[in-house]
XYZ file of C-alpha atoms in Angstrom:
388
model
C 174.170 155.986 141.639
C 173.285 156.614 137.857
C 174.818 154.398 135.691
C 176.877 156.170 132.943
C 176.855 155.196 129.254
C 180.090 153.672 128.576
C 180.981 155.089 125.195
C 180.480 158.249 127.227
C 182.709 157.455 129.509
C 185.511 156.211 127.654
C 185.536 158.800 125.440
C 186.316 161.321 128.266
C 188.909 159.886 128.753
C 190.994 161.550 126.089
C 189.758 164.670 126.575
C 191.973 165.249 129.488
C 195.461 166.670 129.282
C 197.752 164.206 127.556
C 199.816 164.291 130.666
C 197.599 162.697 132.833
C 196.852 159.723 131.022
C 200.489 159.338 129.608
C 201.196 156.107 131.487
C 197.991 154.540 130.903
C 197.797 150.953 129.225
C 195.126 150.429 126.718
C 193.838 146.884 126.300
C 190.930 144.307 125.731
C 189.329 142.457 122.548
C 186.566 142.002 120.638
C 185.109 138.763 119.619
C 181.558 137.855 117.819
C 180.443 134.970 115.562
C 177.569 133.243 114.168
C 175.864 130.227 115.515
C 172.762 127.937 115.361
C 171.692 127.083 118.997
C 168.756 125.653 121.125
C 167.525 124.363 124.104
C 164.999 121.140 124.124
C 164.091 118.434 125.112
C 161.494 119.261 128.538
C 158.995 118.145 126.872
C 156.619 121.296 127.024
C 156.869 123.381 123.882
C 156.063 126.588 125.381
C 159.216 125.725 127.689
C 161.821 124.721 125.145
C 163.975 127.365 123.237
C 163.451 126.354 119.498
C 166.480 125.965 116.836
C 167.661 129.309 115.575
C 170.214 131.442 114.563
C 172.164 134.094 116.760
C 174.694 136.421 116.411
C 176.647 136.618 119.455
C 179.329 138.053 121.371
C 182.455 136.293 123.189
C 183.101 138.541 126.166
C 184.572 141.281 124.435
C 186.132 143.858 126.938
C 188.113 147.217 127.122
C 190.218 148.114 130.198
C 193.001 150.579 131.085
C 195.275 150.167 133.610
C 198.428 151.753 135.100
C 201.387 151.877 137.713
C 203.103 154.295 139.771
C 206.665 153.714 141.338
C 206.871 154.147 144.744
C 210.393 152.891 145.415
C 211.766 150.095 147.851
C 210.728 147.255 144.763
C 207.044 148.751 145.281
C 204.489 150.473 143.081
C 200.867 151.537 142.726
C 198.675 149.824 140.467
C 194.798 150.431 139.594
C 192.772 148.808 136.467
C 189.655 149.882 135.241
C 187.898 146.610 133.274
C 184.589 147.149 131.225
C 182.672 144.237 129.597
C 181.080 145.016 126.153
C 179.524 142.277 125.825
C 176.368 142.210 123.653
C 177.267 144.491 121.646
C 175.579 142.272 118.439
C 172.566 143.355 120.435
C 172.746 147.151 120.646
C 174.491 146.095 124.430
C 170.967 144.204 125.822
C 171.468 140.687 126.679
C 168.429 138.244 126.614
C 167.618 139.045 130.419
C 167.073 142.765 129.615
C 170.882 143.865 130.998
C 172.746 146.570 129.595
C 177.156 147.271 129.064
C 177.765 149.496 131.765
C 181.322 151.038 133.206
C 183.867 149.155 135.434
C 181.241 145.819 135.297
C 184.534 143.412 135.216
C 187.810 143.501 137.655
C 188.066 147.027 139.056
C 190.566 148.004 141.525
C 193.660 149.774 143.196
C 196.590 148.364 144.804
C 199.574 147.779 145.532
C 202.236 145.540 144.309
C 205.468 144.384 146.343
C 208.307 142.293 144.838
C 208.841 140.469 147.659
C 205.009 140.559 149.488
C 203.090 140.409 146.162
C 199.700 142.419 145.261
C 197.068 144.021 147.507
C 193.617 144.752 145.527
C 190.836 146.383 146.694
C 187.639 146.722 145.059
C 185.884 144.526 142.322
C 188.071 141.379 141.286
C 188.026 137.481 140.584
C 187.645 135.230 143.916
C 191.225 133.141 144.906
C 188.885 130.144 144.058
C 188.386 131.508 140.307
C 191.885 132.967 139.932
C 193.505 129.413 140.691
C 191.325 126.477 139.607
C 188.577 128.329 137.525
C 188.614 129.965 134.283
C 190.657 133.146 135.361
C 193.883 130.730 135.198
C 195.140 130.346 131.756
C 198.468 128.813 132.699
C 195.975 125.652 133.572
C 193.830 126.055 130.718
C 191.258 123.573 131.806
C 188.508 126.143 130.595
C 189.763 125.585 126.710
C 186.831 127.334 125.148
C 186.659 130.724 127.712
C 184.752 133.509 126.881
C 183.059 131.879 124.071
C 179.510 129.828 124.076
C 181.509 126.548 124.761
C 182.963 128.145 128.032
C 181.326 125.489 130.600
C 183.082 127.273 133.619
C 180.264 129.529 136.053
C 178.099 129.737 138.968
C 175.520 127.941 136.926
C 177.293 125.719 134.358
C 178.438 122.314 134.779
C 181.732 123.057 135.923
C 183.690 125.234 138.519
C 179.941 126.608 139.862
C 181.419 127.864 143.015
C 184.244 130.497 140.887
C 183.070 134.162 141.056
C 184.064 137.838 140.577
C 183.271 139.772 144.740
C 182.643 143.196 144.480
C 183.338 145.232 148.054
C 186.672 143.107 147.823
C 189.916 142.833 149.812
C 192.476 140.196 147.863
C 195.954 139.389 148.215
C 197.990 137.134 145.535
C 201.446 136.347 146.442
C 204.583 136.407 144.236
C 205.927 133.239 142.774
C 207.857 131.335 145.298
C 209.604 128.720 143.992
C 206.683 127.691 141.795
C 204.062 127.971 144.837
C 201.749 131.530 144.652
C 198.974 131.393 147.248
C 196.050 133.680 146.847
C 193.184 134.483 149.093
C 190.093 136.808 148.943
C 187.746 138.203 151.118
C 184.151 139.897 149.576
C 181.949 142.211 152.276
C 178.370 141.701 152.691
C 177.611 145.879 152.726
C 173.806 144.999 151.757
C 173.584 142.512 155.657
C 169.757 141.721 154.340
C 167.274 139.749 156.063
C 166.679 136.350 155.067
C 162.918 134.520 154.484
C 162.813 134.510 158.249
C 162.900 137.974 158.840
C 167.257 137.241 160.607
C 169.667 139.635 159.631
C 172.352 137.961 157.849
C 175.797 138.772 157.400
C 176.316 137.173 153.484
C 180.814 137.560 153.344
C 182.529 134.978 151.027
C 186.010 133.744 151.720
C 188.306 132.019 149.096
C 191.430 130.831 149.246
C 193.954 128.971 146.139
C 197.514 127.275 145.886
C 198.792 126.822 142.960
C 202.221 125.124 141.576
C 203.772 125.327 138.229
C 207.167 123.433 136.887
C 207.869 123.848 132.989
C 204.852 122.433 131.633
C 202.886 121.024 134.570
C 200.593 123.397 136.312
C 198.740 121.900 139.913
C 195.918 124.182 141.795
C 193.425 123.745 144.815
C 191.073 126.096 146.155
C 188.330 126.577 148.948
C 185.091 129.022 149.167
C 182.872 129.621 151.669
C 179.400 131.492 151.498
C 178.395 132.513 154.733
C 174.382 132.666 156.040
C 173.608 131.253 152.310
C 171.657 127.839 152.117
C 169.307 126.150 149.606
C 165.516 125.174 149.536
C 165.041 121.457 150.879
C 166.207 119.112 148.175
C 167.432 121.715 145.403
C 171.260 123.716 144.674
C 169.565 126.783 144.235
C 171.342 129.473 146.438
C 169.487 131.625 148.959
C 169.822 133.807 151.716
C 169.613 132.033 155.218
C 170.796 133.029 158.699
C 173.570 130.416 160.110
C 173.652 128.295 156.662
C 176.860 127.938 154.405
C 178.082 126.689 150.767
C 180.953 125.804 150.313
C 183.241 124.888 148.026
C 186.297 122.807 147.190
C 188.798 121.912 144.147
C 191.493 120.606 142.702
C 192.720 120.887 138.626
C 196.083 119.579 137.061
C 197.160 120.160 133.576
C 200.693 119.366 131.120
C 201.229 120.567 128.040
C 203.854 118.171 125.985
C 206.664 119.952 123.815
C 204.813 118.386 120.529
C 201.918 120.183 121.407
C 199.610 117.773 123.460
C 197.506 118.886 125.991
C 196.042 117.297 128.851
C 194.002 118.066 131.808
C 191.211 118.432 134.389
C 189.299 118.883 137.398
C 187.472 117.670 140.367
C 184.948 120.137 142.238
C 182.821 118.803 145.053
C 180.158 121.288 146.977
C 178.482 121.014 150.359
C 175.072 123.072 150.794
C 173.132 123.489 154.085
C 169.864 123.432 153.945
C 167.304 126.337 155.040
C 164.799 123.771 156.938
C 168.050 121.394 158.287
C 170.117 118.818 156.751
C 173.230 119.363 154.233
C 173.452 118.461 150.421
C 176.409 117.273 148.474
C 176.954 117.459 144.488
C 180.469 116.388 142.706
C 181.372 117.717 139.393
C 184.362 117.166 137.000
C 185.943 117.820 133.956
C 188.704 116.418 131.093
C 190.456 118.137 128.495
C 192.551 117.816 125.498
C 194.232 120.109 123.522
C 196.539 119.463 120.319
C 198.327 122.211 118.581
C 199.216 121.978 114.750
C 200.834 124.652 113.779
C 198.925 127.949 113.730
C 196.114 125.941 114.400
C 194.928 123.937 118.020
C 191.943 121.853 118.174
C 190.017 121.377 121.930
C 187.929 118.944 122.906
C 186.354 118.856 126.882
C 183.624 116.994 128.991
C 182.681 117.369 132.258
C 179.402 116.141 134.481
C 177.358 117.210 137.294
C 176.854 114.595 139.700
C 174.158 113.670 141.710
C 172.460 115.608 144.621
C 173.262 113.659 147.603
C 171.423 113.141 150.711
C 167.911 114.574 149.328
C 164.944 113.641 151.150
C 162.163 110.601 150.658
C 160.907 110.562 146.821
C 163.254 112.570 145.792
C 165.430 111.762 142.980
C 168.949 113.112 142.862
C 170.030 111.881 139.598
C 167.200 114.360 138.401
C 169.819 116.974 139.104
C 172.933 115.648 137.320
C 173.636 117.476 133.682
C 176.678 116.816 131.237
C 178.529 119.117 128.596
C 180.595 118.413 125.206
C 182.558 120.732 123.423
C 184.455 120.447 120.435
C 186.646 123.256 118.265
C 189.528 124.699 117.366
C 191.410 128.042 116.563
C 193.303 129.609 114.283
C 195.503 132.467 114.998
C 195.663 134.526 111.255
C 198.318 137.043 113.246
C 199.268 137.620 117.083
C 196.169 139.640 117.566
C 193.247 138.174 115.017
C 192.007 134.419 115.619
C 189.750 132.448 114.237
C 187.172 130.273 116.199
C 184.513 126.818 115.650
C 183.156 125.219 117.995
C 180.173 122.474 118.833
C 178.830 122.107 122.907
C 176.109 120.239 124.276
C 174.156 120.297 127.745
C 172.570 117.112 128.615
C 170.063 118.131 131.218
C 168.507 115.752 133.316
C 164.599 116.225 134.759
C 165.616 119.282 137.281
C 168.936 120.317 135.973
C 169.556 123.930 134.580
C 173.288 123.921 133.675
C 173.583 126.655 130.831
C 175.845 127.975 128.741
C 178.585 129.977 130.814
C 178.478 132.496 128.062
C 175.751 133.908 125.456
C 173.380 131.364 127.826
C 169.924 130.040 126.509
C 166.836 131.396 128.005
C 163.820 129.194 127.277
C 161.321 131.333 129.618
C 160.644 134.986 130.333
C 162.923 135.992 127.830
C 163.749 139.382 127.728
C 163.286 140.306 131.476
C 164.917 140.083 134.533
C 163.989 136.824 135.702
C 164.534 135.102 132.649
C 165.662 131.062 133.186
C 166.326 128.237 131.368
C 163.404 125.378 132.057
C 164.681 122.501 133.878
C 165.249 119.311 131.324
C 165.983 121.634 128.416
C 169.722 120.834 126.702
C 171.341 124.063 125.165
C 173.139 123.231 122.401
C 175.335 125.411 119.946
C 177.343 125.177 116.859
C 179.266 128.726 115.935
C 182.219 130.057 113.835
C 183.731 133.485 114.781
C 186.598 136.205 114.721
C 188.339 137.692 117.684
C 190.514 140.942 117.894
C 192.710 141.624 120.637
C 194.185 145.322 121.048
């Protein structure tokens, strides 16, 4: 189907009768800033992403969402979520994307006091909602949504969190601390893989989390069905019979003077296409200290190595680190002020990027636009952010 332009779309929205939209919630941000980034250090100039500056966007985002009564303690809800991100960049990213409608969690539901939600359609995985960046009552992530964020697929950290479109996902009420979560994504598509097999590509996730006062504990699980990788790489791919799967755990406590510690541990298993399975750790600390009006975060986290890779090949070659250092400063409940300083450390075939605003060093501009392995993204921003 034709994508719409969003500014279309949203403002339709208030041409209907007020009466139909009476009940509707109105919410999102918008954040942008200024930074100097790169990516070097493969070696080969024509493969490096030379020092510049970029104006760049933080995930902004506009949703509406609503709720219906339906008696008995239960009610319908729906959300509508839109990402505007690049919007510094007349809404084109660096791969050639576009904003388009309903792009982040998209659904309708229902909600039960005592059962807890139903959502079906577009939404964050169990695995993201509990130990990824989707949980800010952990608050491992400490930089989301900006450049610093070093929580994705195809970051350093939390690389097996996700948002499933065709979606079924249930997330409990809070039982004496304990909420359980668990998500199921369709495979509508059921391609073929390299082999010419039909394949049947669901993902399951599951999460537990715990919180008392201050101290917040999570775990999670996801599974990629008839995915594998390429002999002795983590790159995802279609394959008949193969899986990826995931597993975590994260902890954090905030003191009452403002302290903040925490972290966590992701390890991944990955069969491979030809035979044989892969293994690759990562994990993450952070810190946090508020002063006043003010909080200044600091995190690092690594890649590990690639485990059980064949003859001459090196899996330290595929292990990558990340900095970040910054702070905020909230001018109001609704404006804040951002800085911030990350580095990826890439080793020889490593490609951890930026989680947001990433760094393409090759084929920028289209589709299939990558960052070269050995190249280290780097950026150092300041920047505003407006919630409504």
């Amino acid at each position: 189907m034709q994508k719409k332009n969003l500014a279309a779309l949203v403002a339709s929205l208030f041409i209907l009768p007020v009466a139909a939209h009476a009940d509707v919630t109105v919410y999102g941000f918008l954040s942008g800033g200024i930074e100097s980034a790169k990516a070097t250090g493969n070696g080969t100039a024509t493969n490096e992403y030379t020092s510049r500056t970029r104006v760049v966007d933080h995930n902004s985002r506009i949703g509406f969402k609503g709720w219906e009564d339906l008696g008995g303690g239960t009610k319908a809800i729906w959300q509508v979520e839109s990402s505007l991100r690049n919007f510094e960049n007349g809404g084109t990213n660096d791969k050639g994307q576009t904003a388009s409608f309903a792009t982040r969690n998209t659904f309708v539901g229902i909600d039960n006091a005592d059962f807890g939600k139903i959502l079906v359609g577009q939404n964050d995985s169990a695995y993201k909602t509990f130990t990824g960046s989707s949980n800010n009552a952990l608050g491992t992530d400490v930089f989301v949504n900006t450049t610093a964020d070093n929580f994705n697929a195809n970051s350093v950290n939390s690389r097996g969190e996700a948002r499933l479109a065709n979606s079924i996902h249930w997330f409990s009420p809070n039982w004496a601390g304990f909420t359980l979560g668990g998500s199921w994504g369709v495979d509508e598509a059921r391609g073929n893989d390299g082999s010419g097999n039909s394949t049947d590509a669901k993902r399951i996730s599951l999460g537990l989390g715990y919180n008392w006062g201050s101290l917040n504990l999570a775990t999670a699980w996801d599974k990629q069905y008839d995915k594998g990788v390429a002999a002795n790489t983590n790159t995802a791919t279609l394959s008949s019979g193969k899986n990826i799967a995931f597993y975590s755990i994260a902890a954090s406590y905030k003191f009452d003077f403002g302290t903040f510690i925490g972290g966590n541990y992701e390890w991944g298993t990955f069969d491979q296409v030809g035979g044989g399975q892969l293994k690759q750790n990562d994990w993450l600390i952070a810190l946090g200290q508020d002063i006043g009006p003010a909080s200044i975060k600091l995190s690092y986290g690594e890649l590990g190595t690639l485990k059980n890779v064949g003859a001459g090949v090196n899996g330290d070659d595929f292990k990558a680190k990340q900095w970040a250092l910054g702070g905020y400063y909230n001018l109001s409940k609704s404006t804040q002020l951002l800085a911030y300083f990350t580095k990826i450390t890439n080793n020889a075939k490593a490609t951890a990027n930026f989680a947001n605003n990433p760094i393409y060093s090759n084929n920028q501009g289209l589709p299939n636009a990558s960052l070269a392995g050995g190249d280290d993204p780097q950026a150092f921003g300041i920047g505003m952010k407006v919630s409504f």
